[in-house]
XYZ file of N, CA and C in Angstrom:
552
model
N 3.642 -64.854 -46.399
C 4.815 -64.315 -45.746
C 5.582 -65.287 -46.599
N 7.000 -64.757 -47.114
C 7.546 -65.427 -48.380
C 8.517 -66.113 -47.419
N 8.550 -67.260 -47.725
C 9.461 -68.606 -47.066
C 10.803 -68.675 -47.428
N 10.899 -67.627 -48.508
C 12.706 -67.600 -48.981
C 13.251 -66.645 -48.356
N 12.435 -65.523 -47.873
C 13.681 -64.878 -47.740
C 13.204 -64.435 -45.695
N 14.740 -64.200 -45.324
C 14.787 -64.315 -43.800
C 15.279 -63.280 -43.814
N 15.459 -62.121 -42.408
C 16.187 -60.890 -42.585
C 16.688 -61.606 -40.785
N 17.757 -61.767 -41.296
C 18.493 -62.006 -39.858
C 19.684 -61.034 -39.581
N 19.846 -60.932 -38.230
C 20.799 -59.978 -37.033
C 21.637 -59.779 -36.299
N 22.325 -59.745 -36.063
C 23.229 -59.181 -34.396
C 22.938 -58.362 -33.860
N 23.191 -59.329 -32.769
C 22.528 -58.297 -31.279
C 23.295 -57.416 -30.916
N 24.244 -57.716 -30.496
C 25.331 -56.508 -29.391
C 25.575 -55.408 -31.330
N 25.623 -54.077 -31.153
C 25.518 -53.345 -32.327
C 24.492 -53.255 -33.330
N 23.821 -53.820 -33.160
C 22.465 -53.911 -34.542
C 21.241 -53.533 -33.478
N 21.099 -54.717 -33.347
C 19.658 -54.745 -32.280
C 20.106 -54.295 -31.254
N 20.640 -53.888 -30.856
C 21.233 -53.329 -29.663
C 22.370 -52.638 -29.024
N 22.687 -51.493 -28.167
C 24.026 -51.274 -28.065
C 24.291 -52.506 -27.442
N 26.028 -52.445 -27.587
C 26.898 -53.767 -26.938
C 26.726 -54.097 -25.318
N 25.602 -55.491 -24.958
C 25.471 -55.434 -23.883
C 24.494 -55.175 -22.993
N 23.907 -53.886 -23.948
C 22.753 -53.734 -23.711
C 20.855 -53.681 -24.263
N 19.851 -53.617 -23.477
C 18.607 -54.458 -23.684
C 18.243 -53.497 -25.005
N 17.290 -54.131 -25.598
C 16.839 -53.439 -26.899
C 16.192 -52.009 -26.258
N 15.687 -51.131 -27.061
C 14.669 -50.640 -27.011
C 13.861 -50.882 -27.681
N 12.543 -49.711 -26.852
C 10.862 -50.247 -27.298
C 11.023 -50.329 -28.686
N 11.355 -48.679 -29.155
C 11.589 -48.574 -30.371
C 11.473 -49.795 -31.111
N 13.059 -49.909 -31.406
C 13.309 -51.367 -31.708
C 12.511 -52.750 -31.900
N 12.440 -52.669 -30.659
C 11.089 -53.738 -30.580
C 9.990 -54.164 -31.309
N 9.420 -52.622 -31.354
C 8.299 -52.871 -32.054
C 8.334 -53.069 -33.495
N 9.176 -52.218 -34.276
C 9.977 -52.533 -35.558
C 9.871 -53.850 -35.534
N 10.226 -54.518 -35.180
C 10.654 -56.152 -35.179
C 9.340 -56.776 -35.014
N 8.732 -56.423 -34.125
C 7.834 -57.643 -34.240
C 6.280 -56.873 -35.207
N 6.755 -55.731 -35.756
C 5.576 -55.443 -37.028
C 6.209 -56.203 -38.298
N 7.899 -56.432 -38.540
C 8.187 -56.928 -39.548
C 8.137 -58.778 -39.365
N 8.232 -59.111 -38.249
C 7.788 -60.433 -37.839
C 6.539 -60.812 -38.420
N 5.960 -60.082 -38.892
C 3.727 -60.527 -39.128
C 4.948 -60.514 -40.506
N 5.528 -60.246 -41.221
C 5.567 -60.234 -42.867
C 6.828 -60.780 -43.236
N 8.266 -61.549 -42.565
C 9.199 -61.850 -42.853
C 10.248 -62.726 -41.522
N 10.030 -64.165 -41.694
C 10.638 -64.231 -40.778
C 12.125 -63.718 -40.464
N 12.144 -63.754 -39.059
C 13.310 -63.349 -38.390
C 14.176 -64.130 -37.990
N 15.412 -63.515 -37.466
C 16.559 -64.599 -36.786
C 17.174 -64.026 -36.258
N 17.802 -64.301 -35.528
C 19.152 -63.527 -34.750
C 20.705 -64.633 -34.696
N 21.751 -63.768 -35.067
C 22.992 -64.310 -34.873
C 23.517 -63.573 -33.090
N 24.433 -64.702 -32.800
C 25.005 -63.620 -31.763
C 25.811 -64.632 -30.942
N 27.258 -64.267 -30.608
C 28.205 -65.019 -30.118
C 27.931 -65.262 -28.019
N 26.795 -64.709 -27.558
C 25.972 -64.699 -26.829
C 25.381 -66.306 -26.207
N 24.928 -66.309 -25.518
C 24.398 -67.509 -25.340
C 22.933 -67.305 -24.853
N 21.866 -68.136 -25.178
C 20.567 -67.529 -25.571
C 20.240 -66.840 -24.112
N 20.175 -67.562 -23.331
C 20.162 -66.404 -22.200
C 20.271 -65.100 -22.216
N 21.486 -64.338 -22.249
C 21.910 -63.048 -22.169
C 21.041 -62.568 -23.640
N 20.874 -63.413 -25.031
C 20.132 -63.095 -25.983
C 18.546 -62.402 -25.495
N 18.275 -63.440 -24.441
C 17.161 -63.439 -24.495
C 16.881 -61.911 -23.063
N 17.696 -61.948 -22.163
C 17.548 -60.372 -21.753
C 18.013 -59.907 -21.535
N 18.750 -58.884 -23.419
C 18.753 -58.105 -24.281
C 17.913 -57.585 -25.450
N 16.913 -58.873 -25.578
C 15.747 -58.543 -26.435
C 14.781 -59.044 -25.985
N 14.889 -59.291 -24.987
C 13.056 -60.126 -24.092
C 12.754 -61.184 -24.775
N 12.671 -61.945 -24.051
C 12.129 -63.627 -24.128
C 10.572 -63.168 -25.108
N 9.671 -62.542 -24.919
C 8.565 -62.139 -25.666
C 9.070 -62.098 -26.824
N 10.380 -61.031 -27.565
C 10.473 -61.158 -28.985
C 11.475 -62.724 -28.982
N 12.109 -63.117 -28.257
C 13.113 -64.180 -28.839
C 12.169 -65.564 -29.016
N 10.277 -65.890 -28.707
C 9.421 -66.148 -29.050
C 8.521 -66.045 -30.506
N 9.079 -64.727 -31.259
C 8.349 -64.749 -32.557
C 9.723 -64.694 -33.227
N 10.327 -64.698 -32.906
C 11.597 -65.381 -33.922
C 11.983 -66.427 -34.468
N 11.982 -66.623 -36.133
C 11.394 -68.153 -36.856
C 13.100 -68.732 -36.371
N 14.540 -68.530 -35.655
C 15.472 -68.550 -35.438
C 16.265 -67.724 -34.568
N 17.271 -68.787 -33.437
C 17.932 -67.324 -32.992
C 19.161 -68.532 -32.679
N 20.226 -68.327 -33.491
C 21.829 -69.064 -33.595
C 22.040 -67.783 -32.661
N 22.538 -68.725 -31.126
C 23.103 -68.474 -30.107
C 24.772 -69.056 -30.030
N 25.923 -68.303 -29.919
C 27.116 -69.189 -28.949
C 27.758 -69.373 -30.369
N 27.594 -67.986 -31.849
C 28.232 -68.493 -33.160
C 27.528 -69.896 -34.076
N 26.518 -70.186 -33.623
C 25.744 -71.312 -34.576
C 25.199 -72.718 -33.767
N 26.559 -72.312 -32.600
C 26.022 -73.764 -32.432
C 24.634 -74.315 -31.678
N 23.811 -73.436 -30.647
C 22.696 -73.620 -30.465
C 21.826 -72.911 -30.824
N 20.752 -73.540 -31.691
C 19.971 -73.400 -32.212
C 18.358 -73.361 -31.713
N 17.975 -72.003 -31.339
C 16.286 -72.336 -30.666
C 15.331 -71.915 -31.895
N 14.296 -72.385 -32.042
C 13.004 -72.293 -33.047
C 11.899 -71.480 -32.107
N 11.182 -70.188 -32.316
C 10.471 -70.514 -32.033
C 10.823 -70.025 -29.950
N 11.571 -69.571 -29.695
C 11.782 -69.896 -27.888
C 12.068 -71.586 -27.579
N 12.017 -72.449 -28.768
C 12.743 -73.644 -28.256
C 13.727 -74.369 -28.576
N 14.602 -75.524 -27.654
C 16.091 -75.147 -28.808
C 15.839 -76.689 -29.789
N 16.029 -76.575 -30.536
C 16.423 -77.722 -31.870
C 17.346 -78.101 -31.657
N 19.073 -77.444 -31.790
C 20.007 -78.540 -31.783
C 20.737 -77.617 -31.140
N 22.570 -77.575 -30.869
C 22.898 -77.395 -30.230
C 24.970 -78.369 -30.209
N 25.952 -78.153 -30.199
C 27.059 -78.782 -30.039
C 27.989 -77.813 -29.042
N 29.524 -78.481 -29.169
C 30.762 -77.650 -28.576
C 31.499 -77.595 -28.595
N 31.978 -76.394 -28.469
C 34.169 -76.381 -28.435
C 34.041 -77.727 -27.991
N 34.306 -78.444 -26.803
C 34.956 -79.432 -26.225
C 34.794 -80.301 -26.931
N 33.931 -80.674 -27.527
C 33.831 -81.820 -29.005
C 34.410 -81.967 -30.370
N 35.073 -80.479 -29.937
C 35.528 -79.910 -31.552
C 37.303 -80.518 -31.239
N 38.142 -79.478 -29.544
C 38.510 -80.074 -29.974
C 39.471 -80.621 -28.892
N 38.404 -81.422 -27.852
C 38.995 -82.051 -26.853
C 39.323 -80.777 -25.219
N 38.605 -81.650 -24.166
C 39.085 -81.099 -23.122
C 40.781 -80.506 -22.535
N 42.090 -81.079 -23.217
C 42.725 -80.850 -22.949
C 43.264 -79.885 -23.988
N 43.483 -79.607 -25.085
C 43.546 -78.343 -25.143
C 42.617 -77.306 -24.560
N 41.619 -77.429 -24.342
C 40.482 -76.766 -23.849
C 41.354 -75.914 -22.576
N 41.388 -76.889 -21.274
C 42.431 -76.143 -20.467
C 43.881 -75.615 -20.614
N 44.368 -76.288 -21.559
C 46.240 -75.240 -22.169
C 45.507 -73.767 -22.643
N 44.655 -74.102 -23.143
C 44.535 -72.958 -23.736
C 44.204 -71.654 -23.031
N 42.720 -72.584 -21.899
C 42.572 -71.010 -20.740
C 43.753 -70.989 -19.558
N 44.058 -71.698 -19.895
C 45.568 -71.704 -18.889
C 46.391 -70.607 -19.198
N 47.079 -70.729 -20.438
C 47.444 -69.712 -20.728
C 47.759 -68.873 -20.722
N 46.220 -68.238 -21.345
C 45.213 -66.827 -21.388
C 45.471 -66.643 -20.040
N 44.994 -67.106 -18.952
C 45.151 -66.707 -17.681
C 46.243 -65.949 -17.083
N 47.108 -67.370 -17.096
C 48.619 -67.019 -17.050
C 49.367 -65.576 -17.645
N 49.099 -65.594 -18.894
C 49.227 -64.475 -19.519
C 49.102 -63.165 -19.072
N 47.548 -62.931 -18.829
C 46.996 -61.841 -18.218
C 47.347 -61.330 -16.887
N 47.644 -62.937 -16.420
C 48.113 -62.127 -14.413
C 49.445 -61.565 -14.717
N 50.354 -61.415 -15.933
C 51.707 -60.450 -15.865
C 51.289 -59.206 -16.459
N 50.687 -59.027 -16.554
C 50.150 -56.973 -17.828
C 49.583 -56.317 -16.090
N 49.952 -55.040 -16.664
C 49.295 -54.175 -15.761
C 48.238 -53.540 -16.584
N 46.994 -52.951 -16.750
C 46.355 -52.214 -16.073
C 45.307 -51.425 -15.528
N 45.180 -50.203 -16.267
C 44.336 -49.568 -14.921
C 43.054 -49.630 -14.272
N 41.868 -50.667 -14.569
C 41.544 -51.514 -13.860
C 41.615 -53.371 -14.321
N 41.222 -53.864 -13.347
C 40.932 -55.558 -14.015
C 39.880 -55.424 -13.173
N 38.309 -56.337 -13.562
C 37.709 -57.002 -12.872
C 37.212 -58.446 -12.654
N 37.008 -58.790 -12.440
C 36.470 -60.385 -12.298
C 35.754 -60.776 -14.329
N 36.247 -62.206 -13.874
C 35.626 -63.011 -15.000
C 36.475 -62.783 -16.539
N 37.516 -62.302 -16.510
C 38.687 -62.648 -18.004
C 38.121 -63.735 -18.245
N 37.894 -64.697 -18.609
C 38.076 -66.099 -19.145
C 35.822 -66.153 -19.018
N 35.766 -66.003 -20.307
C 34.514 -66.674 -20.140
C 33.576 -68.183 -21.114
N 33.794 -69.072 -20.694
C 33.507 -70.452 -21.363
C 32.209 -70.339 -22.160
N 31.773 -70.416 -23.500
C 30.842 -70.591 -24.321
C 31.113 -71.949 -25.181
N 29.655 -72.920 -25.514
C 30.016 -73.558 -26.110
C 31.075 -73.207 -27.850
N 30.420 -72.450 -28.270
C 31.615 -72.691 -28.609
C 32.638 -71.320 -29.443
N 33.083 -70.767 -28.364
C 34.367 -70.328 -28.396
C 34.857 -69.959 -26.490
N 35.698 -69.681 -26.499
C 36.268 -68.979 -25.387
C 36.262 -67.217 -25.213
N 35.838 -66.919 -24.762
C 36.320 -65.272 -24.864
C 36.486 -64.428 -23.809
N 38.353 -64.234 -24.177
C 39.251 -63.402 -23.240
C 39.090 -62.733 -23.064
N 38.455 -61.158 -21.835
C 38.340 -59.695 -21.523
C 39.657 -59.504 -20.684
N 40.424 -58.752 -21.323
C 41.676 -58.493 -20.304
C 40.904 -57.198 -18.628
N 40.069 -57.116 -19.282
C 39.625 -55.783 -17.993
C 38.231 -56.842 -17.556
N 38.215 -57.716 -17.687
C 36.952 -58.768 -16.899
C 35.786 -58.064 -17.591
N 34.498 -59.453 -17.982
C 33.708 -59.593 -18.134
C 32.557 -58.286 -16.921
N 33.346 -58.586 -15.846
C 32.154 -57.950 -14.947
C 31.861 -56.613 -14.594
N 33.101 -55.778 -15.424
C 33.570 -54.775 -15.714
C 32.181 -53.898 -15.577
N 32.304 -52.474 -15.440
C 30.857 -51.349 -15.330
C 30.755 -51.155 -16.769
N 29.757 -51.084 -17.180
C 30.107 -50.216 -18.521
C 30.733 -48.658 -18.494
N 31.061 -48.156 -17.107
C 31.699 -46.348 -17.495
C 32.964 -47.745 -17.532
N 33.225 -48.780 -17.102
C 34.979 -49.376 -16.791
C 34.670 -49.689 -17.987
N 33.655 -50.282 -19.027
C 34.446 -50.815 -20.505
C 34.433 -49.702 -21.322
N 34.132 -48.481 -21.183
C 34.027 -47.290 -21.876
C 35.407 -46.323 -21.362
N 36.277 -46.756 -20.422
C 37.304 -46.305 -19.912
C 38.376 -47.236 -20.592
N 38.031 -48.594 -20.220
C 39.178 -49.567 -20.930
C 39.490 -49.109 -22.558
N 37.773 -48.936 -22.887
C 38.251 -49.016 -24.378
C 39.097 -47.524 -25.181
N 38.709 -46.561 -24.373
C 39.499 -45.242 -24.101
C 40.862 -45.049 -24.624
N 41.507 -46.454 -23.385
C 42.580 -46.948 -22.821
C 43.626 -47.509 -24.145
N 42.169 -48.597 -24.740
C 43.310 -48.991 -25.114
C 43.141 -48.649 -26.545
N 41.973 -47.682 -27.072
C 42.094 -47.108 -28.413
C 43.765 -45.508 -28.653
N 44.326 -45.119 -27.184
C 44.969 -44.376 -26.864
C 46.662 -45.009 -26.820
N 46.271 -46.403 -26.086
C 47.921 -46.833 -26.305
C 47.490 -47.961 -27.179
N 46.625 -48.873 -27.441
C 46.657 -49.734 -27.972
C 47.171 -50.593 -27.695
N 46.560 -51.106 -26.259
C 47.371 -52.337 -25.467
C 46.913 -53.366 -25.949
N 45.381 -53.242 -27.181
C 45.044 -55.020 -27.133
C 46.162 -55.061 -28.936
N 46.942 -53.696 -29.329
C 47.484 -54.209 -30.505
C 48.951 -53.911 -30.808
N 49.579 -53.841 -29.168
C 50.486 -53.412 -28.715
C 51.506 -55.115 -28.625
N 52.615 -54.536 -29.101
C 53.600 -55.569 -28.462
C 53.862 -56.169 -26.883
N 53.190 -55.322 -26.505
C 52.986 -55.398 -24.635
C 52.013 -56.463 -24.069
N 50.677 -56.416 -25.453
C 49.526 -57.295 -24.947
C 48.988 -58.620 -25.596
N 48.074 -57.624 -26.743
C 47.185 -58.792 -27.690
C 47.737 -59.645 -28.706
N 48.645 -58.506 -29.813
C 49.146 -58.822 -30.509
C 49.981 -59.649 -29.910
N 50.460 -59.455 -29.262
C 50.766 -60.656 -28.753
C 50.938 -61.757 -28.778
N 49.755 -61.537 -27.716
C 49.285 -63.058 -27.063
C 48.303 -63.440 -28.059
N 47.768 -63.097 -29.462
C 47.620 -63.361 -30.372
C 48.399 -64.104 -30.891
N 49.563 -63.437 -31.397
C 50.551 -64.316 -32.120
C 50.939 -65.608 -31.170
N 50.947 -65.356 -29.744
C 50.880 -66.164 -29.794
C 50.299 -67.618 -29.199
N 49.563 -66.852 -28.946
C 47.984 -68.353 -29.696
C 48.123 -69.381 -30.544
N 47.792 -67.813 -31.737
C 47.456 -69.460 -33.263
C 49.410 -69.874 -33.005
N 50.414 -68.930 -33.246
C 51.411 -70.315 -32.843
C 51.595 -71.645 -32.280
N 51.152 -71.283 -30.811
C 50.849 -72.480 -29.920
C 49.410 -73.092 -30.269
N 48.728 -72.648 -31.081
C 47.237 -73.491 -31.465
C 47.492 -73.949 -32.531
N 47.709 -73.194 -33.503
C 47.301 -73.133 -35.198
C 46.947 -74.827 -35.275
N 48.064 -75.561 -34.899
C 46.915 -77.062 -35.656
C 45.599 -77.284 -34.710
N 45.560 -76.967 -34.032
C 43.917 -77.583 -33.409
C 42.644 -76.420 -33.715
N 43.163 -76.329 -35.049
C 41.760 -75.667 -35.466
C 41.106 -74.500 -34.746
N 41.862 -73.417 -34.228
C 41.222 -72.544 -33.157
C 41.502 -71.417 -34.291
N 41.024 -70.318 -33.296
C 40.928 -69.050 -34.681
C 40.991 -67.656 -33.541
N 41.315 -66.492 -34.074
C 41.301 -65.615 -32.516
C 40.847 -64.743 -33.864
N 39.727 -64.201 -33.054
C 38.900 -62.640 -33.427
C 39.006 -61.427 -32.422
N 38.742 -59.995 -32.683
C 38.252 -58.869 -31.963
C 36.617 -59.504 -31.796
N 36.079 -59.072 -30.828
C 34.425 -59.037 -30.352
C 34.217 -57.636 -30.338
N 34.612 -56.591 -29.545
C 33.889 -55.726 -29.057
C 35.516 -54.753 -28.875
N 35.029 -53.652 -27.789
C 36.419 -52.986 -27.667
C 37.242 -53.623 -26.450
N 36.503 -54.468 -26.527
C 36.504 -55.193 -24.802
C 37.844 -57.037 -24.924
N 37.044 -57.604 -26.361
C 37.687 -58.741 -25.716
C 39.215 -59.079 -27.048
N 39.016 -59.801 -26.466
C 39.642 -61.170 -27.751
C 39.186 -62.197 -28.097
């Protein structure tokens, strides 16, 4: 096995469709590959979500799993390191940020809203206007709505939200990005 080469994969959109489980074919390919080359996964999701998507058996075969944007590191299924955003910016800033997002989203109208609009992870705050508890069908509908009306990019929603977030927290070393068709 070549120790100087490692294959690094993202989960959502690479090994799996976003928020879906890995196919049997992809699992077979990874198991064949890991016999010759060390494998690693990187994901914004937590280790439990990664495991549920690619399977516990597969996670134990990977040399490394960098979950929560690399803040939590597992090797062959065992946690070896972790840190979190609270240590980076502090509780006060996090609460102000979360409260701001919730207040902002409570004042917009969308065709559907479900629960879990804010998800706290070790390395990020996931803001999801439609709600992370939406079904796959509702996610797809939101993505179509967003594409048609540019909701996340319009002055009425996220661009203005993103500008406000960046202006308000620019000195706190926080950044904003689109992670998929439904989140900021």
